[in-house]
mmCIF file with all atom_site columns, C-alpha atoms in Angstrom:
data_model
loop_
_atom_site.group_PDB
_atom_site.id
_atom_site.type_symbol
_atom_site.label_atom_id
_atom_site.label_alt_id
_atom_site.label_comp_id
_atom_site.label_asym_id
_atom_site.label_entity_id
_atom_site.label_seq_id
_atom_site.pdbx_PDB_ins_code
_atom_site.Cartn_x
_atom_site.Cartn_y
_atom_site.Cartn_z
_atom_site.occupancy
_atom_site.B_iso_or_equiv
_atom_site.pdbx_formal_charge
_atom_site.auth_seq_id
_atom_site.auth_comp_id
_atom_site.auth_asym_id
_atom_site.auth_atom_id
_atom_site.pdbx_PDB_model_num
ATOM 1   C CA . MET A 1 1   ? -0.071 0.004  0.073   1.00 70.00 ? 1333 MET A CA 1
ATOM 2   C CA . ILE A 1 2   ? 2.941  2.372  0.207   1.00 80.00 ? 1334 ILE A CA 1
ATOM 3   C CA . TRP A 1 3   ? 2.951  2.663  -3.443  1.00 79.00 ? 1335 TRP A CA 1
ATOM 4   C CA . MET A 1 4   ? -0.335 4.538  -3.248  1.00 84.00 ? 1336 MET A CA 1
ATOM 5   C CA . ALA A 1 5   ? 1.260  7.102  -1.139  1.00 86.00 ? 1337 ALA A CA 1
ATOM 6   C CA . ARG A 1 6   ? 4.061  7.448  -3.776  1.00 87.00 ? 1338 ARG A CA 1
ATOM 7   C CA . VAL A 1 7   ? 1.508  7.995  -6.587  1.00 88.00 ? 1339 VAL A CA 1
ATOM 8   C CA . LEU A 1 8   ? -0.149 10.647 -4.662  1.00 93.00 ? 1340 LEU A CA 1
ATOM 9   C CA . ALA A 1 9   ? 3.026  12.422 -3.739  1.00 93.00 ? 1341 ALA A CA 1
ATOM 10  C CA . GLY A 1 10  ? 3.406  14.423 -6.801  1.00 94.00 ? 1342 GLY A CA 1
ATOM 11  C CA . PRO A 1 11  ? -0.081 15.852 -6.636  1.00 95.00 ? 1343 PRO A CA 1
ATOM 12  C CA . ILE A 1 12  ? 0.167  16.460 -2.884  1.00 96.00 ? 1344 ILE A CA 1
ATOM 13  C CA . LEU A 1 13  ? 3.314  18.388 -3.435  1.00 96.00 ? 1345 LEU A CA 1
ATOM 14  C CA . TRP A 1 14  ? 1.712  20.264 -6.269  1.00 96.00 ? 1346 TRP A CA 1
ATOM 15  C CA . GLY A 1 15  ? -1.259 21.216 -3.778  1.00 96.00 ? 1347 GLY A CA 1
ATOM 16  C CA . ALA A 1 16  ? 1.170  22.380 -1.134  1.00 96.00 ? 1348 ALA A CA 1
ATOM 17  C CA . LEU A 1 17  ? 3.253  24.501 -3.647  1.00 96.00 ? 1349 LEU A CA 1
ATOM 18  C CA . PHE A 1 18  ? -0.035 25.993 -5.023  1.00 95.00 ? 1350 PHE A CA 1
ATOM 19  C CA . SER A 1 19  ? -1.228 26.991 -1.801  1.00 95.00 ? 1351 SER A CA 1
ATOM 20  C CA . GLY A 1 20  ? 2.331  28.222 -0.780  1.00 94.00 ? 1352 GLY A CA 1
ATOM 21  C CA . ILE A 1 21  ? 2.749  30.414 -3.915  1.00 93.00 ? 1353 ILE A CA 1
ATOM 22  C CA . TYR A 1 22  ? -0.593 32.056 -3.638  1.00 91.00 ? 1354 TYR A CA 1
ATOM 23  C CA . GLY A 1 23  ? -0.024 32.380 0.106   1.00 92.00 ? 1355 GLY A CA 1
ATOM 24  C CA . LEU A 1 24  ? 3.133  34.366 -0.594  1.00 91.00 ? 1356 LEU A CA 1
ATOM 25  C CA . HIS A 1 25  ? 1.389  36.381 -3.240  1.00 91.00 ? 1357 HIS A CA 1
ATOM 26  C CA . GLY A 1 26  ? -1.144 37.540 -0.799  1.00 91.00 ? 1358 GLY A CA 1
ATOM 27  C CA . LEU A 1 27  ? 1.324  38.011 2.032   1.00 91.00 ? 1359 LEU A CA 1
ATOM 28  C CA . GLY A 1 28  ? 3.608  39.921 -0.365  1.00 90.00 ? 1360 GLY A CA 1
ATOM 29  C CA . CYS A 1 29  ? 0.778  42.247 -1.529  1.00 89.00 ? 1361 CYS A CA 1
ATOM 30  C CA . GLY A 1 30  ? -0.309 42.745 2.087   1.00 91.00 ? 1362 GLY A CA 1
ATOM 31  C CA . LEU A 1 31  ? 3.278  43.712 3.324   1.00 90.00 ? 1363 LEU A CA 1
ATOM 32  C CA . ASP A 1 32  ? 4.069  45.848 0.229   1.00 87.00 ? 1364 ASP A CA 1
ATOM 33  C CA . TRP A 1 33  ? 6.812  43.518 -1.017  1.00 84.00 ? 1365 TRP A CA 1
ATOM 34  C CA . PRO A 1 34  ? 6.533  44.805 -4.532  1.00 83.00 ? 1366 PRO A CA 1
ATOM 35  C CA . ASN A 1 35  ? 8.169  48.109 -3.331  1.00 83.00 ? 1367 ASN A CA 1
ATOM 36  C CA . ARG A 1 36  ? 10.800 46.596 -1.287  1.00 84.00 ? 1368 ARG A CA 1
ATOM 37  C CA . GLU A 1 37  ? 14.064 46.249 -3.263  1.00 86.00 ? 1369 GLU A CA 1
ATOM 38  C CA . THR A 1 38  ? 16.963 43.660 -2.729  1.00 84.00 ? 1370 THR A CA 1
ATOM 39  C CA . PRO A 1 39  ? 20.084 43.342 -4.673  1.00 87.00 ? 1371 PRO A CA 1
ATOM 40  C CA . LEU A 1 40  ? 18.395 40.903 -6.958  1.00 83.00 ? 1372 LEU A CA 1
ATOM 41  C CA . GLY A 1 41  ? 15.297 42.952 -7.545  1.00 82.00 ? 1373 GLY A CA 1
ATOM 42  C CA . ALA A 1 42  ? 11.893 43.357 -5.976  1.00 83.00 ? 1374 ALA A CA 1
ATOM 43  C CA . LEU A 1 43  ? 11.255 41.142 -2.990  1.00 88.00 ? 1375 LEU A CA 1
ATOM 44  C CA . HIS A 1 44  ? 7.860  39.959 -4.022  1.00 88.00 ? 1376 HIS A CA 1
ATOM 45  C CA . PRO A 1 45  ? 8.756  38.090 -7.245  1.00 88.00 ? 1377 PRO A CA 1
ATOM 46  C CA . LEU A 1 46  ? 12.027 37.014 -5.940  1.00 89.00 ? 1378 LEU A CA 1
ATOM 47  C CA . ALA A 1 47  ? 10.254 35.203 -3.052  1.00 91.00 ? 1379 ALA A CA 1
ATOM 48  C CA . MET A 1 48  ? 7.525  33.713 -5.413  1.00 92.00 ? 1380 MET A CA 1
ATOM 49  C CA . ILE A 1 49  ? 10.081 32.598 -7.974  1.00 92.00 ? 1381 ILE A CA 1
ATOM 50  C CA . GLY A 1 50  ? 12.208 31.106 -5.315  1.00 94.00 ? 1382 GLY A CA 1
ATOM 51  C CA . ALA A 1 51  ? 9.570  29.067 -3.811  1.00 95.00 ? 1383 ALA A CA 1
ATOM 52  C CA . TRP A 1 52  ? 8.420  27.808 -7.315  1.00 95.00 ? 1384 TRP A CA 1
ATOM 53  C CA . LEU A 1 53  ? 12.021 26.745 -8.274  1.00 95.00 ? 1385 LEU A CA 1
ATOM 54  C CA . LEU A 1 54  ? 12.359 24.962 -4.815  1.00 96.00 ? 1386 LEU A CA 1
ATOM 55  C CA . GLY A 1 55  ? 9.088  23.122 -5.422  1.00 96.00 ? 1387 GLY A CA 1
ATOM 56  C CA . LEU A 1 56  ? 10.238 22.136 -8.962  1.00 96.00 ? 1388 LEU A CA 1
ATOM 57  C CA . ALA A 1 57  ? 13.503 20.987 -7.532  1.00 97.00 ? 1389 ALA A CA 1
ATOM 58  C CA . LEU A 1 58  ? 11.453 18.925 -4.872  1.00 96.00 ? 1390 LEU A CA 1
ATOM 59  C CA . HIS A 1 59  ? 9.462  17.397 -7.808  1.00 96.00 ? 1391 HIS A CA 1
ATOM 60  C CA . ALA A 1 60  ? 12.639 16.415 -9.573  1.00 95.00 ? 1392 ALA A CA 1
ATOM 61  C CA . ALA A 1 61  ? 13.978 14.596 -6.318  1.00 94.00 ? 1393 ALA A CA 1
ATOM 62  C CA . LEU A 1 62  ? 10.561 12.962 -5.965  1.00 92.00 ? 1394 LEU A CA 1
ATOM 63  C CA . ILE A 1 63  ? 10.768 11.648 -9.531  1.00 90.00 ? 1395 ILE A CA 1
ATOM 64  C CA . ARG A 1 64  ? 14.364 10.426 -9.116  1.00 89.00 ? 1396 ARG A CA 1
ATOM 65  C CA . TRP A 1 65  ? 13.665 8.918  -5.704  1.00 86.00 ? 1397 TRP A CA 1
ATOM 66  C CA . ASN A 1 66  ? 10.590 6.960  -6.805  1.00 77.00 ? 1398 ASN A CA 1
ATOM 67  C CA . ARG A 1 67  ? 12.420 5.238  -9.865  1.00 70.00 ? 1399 ARG A CA 1
ATOM 68  C CA . ALA A 1 68  ? 12.876 1.787  -8.797  1.00 64.00 ? 1400 ALA A CA 1
ATOM 69  C CA . LEU A 1 69  ? 9.869  -0.300 -7.699  1.00 67.00 ? 1401 LEU A CA 1
ATOM 70  C CA . GLY A 1 70  ? 9.224  -4.078 -8.095  1.00 68.00 ? 1402 GLY A CA 1
ATOM 71  C CA . ASP A 1 71  ? 5.920  -4.372 -9.927  1.00 79.00 ? 1403 ASP A CA 1
ATOM 72  C CA . ALA A 1 72  ? 5.972  -2.727 -13.453 1.00 82.00 ? 1404 ALA A CA 1
ATOM 73  C CA . ARG A 1 73  ? 2.302  -1.599 -13.171 1.00 83.00 ? 1405 ARG A CA 1
ATOM 74  C CA . GLN A 1 74  ? 2.879  0.019  -9.919  1.00 84.00 ? 1406 GLN A CA 1
ATOM 75  C CA . ALA A 1 75  ? 6.051  1.597  -10.998 1.00 84.00 ? 1407 ALA A CA 1
ATOM 76  C CA . MET A 1 76  ? 4.095  3.195  -13.946 1.00 88.00 ? 1408 MET A CA 1
ATOM 77  C CA . LEU A 1 77  ? 1.489  4.535  -11.862 1.00 88.00 ? 1409 LEU A CA 1
ATOM 78  C CA . VAL A 1 78  ? 4.010  6.085  -9.369  1.00 89.00 ? 1410 VAL A CA 1
ATOM 79  C CA . ARG A 1 79  ? 5.951  7.651  -12.308 1.00 90.00 ? 1411 ARG A CA 1
ATOM 80  C CA . ALA A 1 80  ? 2.762  8.880  -13.710 1.00 92.00 ? 1412 ALA A CA 1
ATOM 81  C CA . GLY A 1 81  ? 1.643  10.488 -10.500 1.00 92.00 ? 1413 GLY A CA 1
ATOM 82  C CA . ASN A 1 82  ? 4.992  12.174 -10.005 1.00 93.00 ? 1414 ASN A CA 1
ATOM 83  C CA . TRP A 1 83  ? 5.036  13.423 -13.472 1.00 95.00 ? 1415 TRP A CA 1
ATOM 84  C CA . ILE A 1 84  ? 1.464  14.855 -13.185 1.00 96.00 ? 1416 ILE A CA 1
ATOM 85  C CA . GLY A 1 85  ? 2.426  16.800 -10.110 1.00 96.00 ? 1417 GLY A CA 1
ATOM 86  C CA . ALA A 1 86  ? 5.539  18.162 -11.647 1.00 96.00 ? 1418 ALA A CA 1
ATOM 87  C CA . VAL A 1 87  ? 3.916  19.333 -14.906 1.00 96.00 ? 1419 VAL A CA 1
ATOM 88  C CA . ALA A 1 88  ? 0.914  20.699 -12.999 1.00 96.00 ? 1420 ALA A CA 1
ATOM 89  C CA . SER A 1 89  ? 3.372  22.687 -10.706 1.00 95.00 ? 1421 SER A CA 1
ATOM 90  C CA . ALA A 1 90  ? 5.226  24.094 -13.735 1.00 95.00 ? 1422 ALA A CA 1
ATOM 91  C CA . ALA A 1 91  ? 2.300  24.793 -15.936 1.00 95.00 ? 1423 ALA A CA 1
ATOM 92  C CA . THR A 1 92  ? -0.409 26.142 -13.322 1.00 93.00 ? 1424 THR A CA 1
ATOM 93  C CA . LEU A 1 93  ? 2.045  28.161 -11.366 1.00 92.00 ? 1425 LEU A CA 1
ATOM 94  C CA . PHE A 1 94  ? 4.176  29.898 -14.246 1.00 91.00 ? 1426 PHE A CA 1
ATOM 95  C CA . PRO A 1 95  ? 1.557  32.524 -15.131 1.00 88.00 ? 1427 PRO A CA 1
ATOM 96  C CA . VAL A 1 96  ? 1.251  33.552 -11.479 1.00 84.00 ? 1428 VAL A CA 1
ATOM 97  C CA . ILE A 1 97  ? 5.049  33.911 -11.147 1.00 82.00 ? 1429 ILE A CA 1
ATOM 98  C CA . ALA A 1 98  ? 5.404  35.752 -14.434 1.00 83.00 ? 1430 ALA A CA 1
ATOM 99  C CA . THR A 1 99  ? 2.526  38.114 -14.481 1.00 81.00 ? 1431 THR A CA 1
ATOM 100 C CA . SER A 1 100 ? 1.515  38.537 -10.874 1.00 73.00 ? 1432 SER A CA 1
ATOM 101 C CA . THR A 1 101 ? 0.718  42.064 -9.714  1.00 78.00 ? 1433 THR A CA 1
ATOM 102 C CA . CYS A 1 102 ? -0.915 43.615 -6.563  1.00 82.00 ? 1434 CYS A CA 1
ATOM 103 C CA . GLY A 1 103 ? -3.824 45.531 -7.534  1.00 71.00 ? 1435 GLY A CA 1
#
């Protein structure tokens, strides 16, 4: 039954990342992060892009960690679940990262 948890790990990580990015967006807008400068640029997009890249790195680690399983069908389902979460994180959060404004 542990393989079922591995199948759902990618979508669960996507959900956590989705909530985290939108939470950072709201927090940043509430605390006026777009107007706070750092040496790398405005704090608001920097925080959201950093969280997004960290999440994508976690997805990559999850895909690599869940490579070897015994049963071929279970291994295929685990790989599919991990890739579904990774692609969903990249596709659904990129527009928020790229075009996000407080407004």
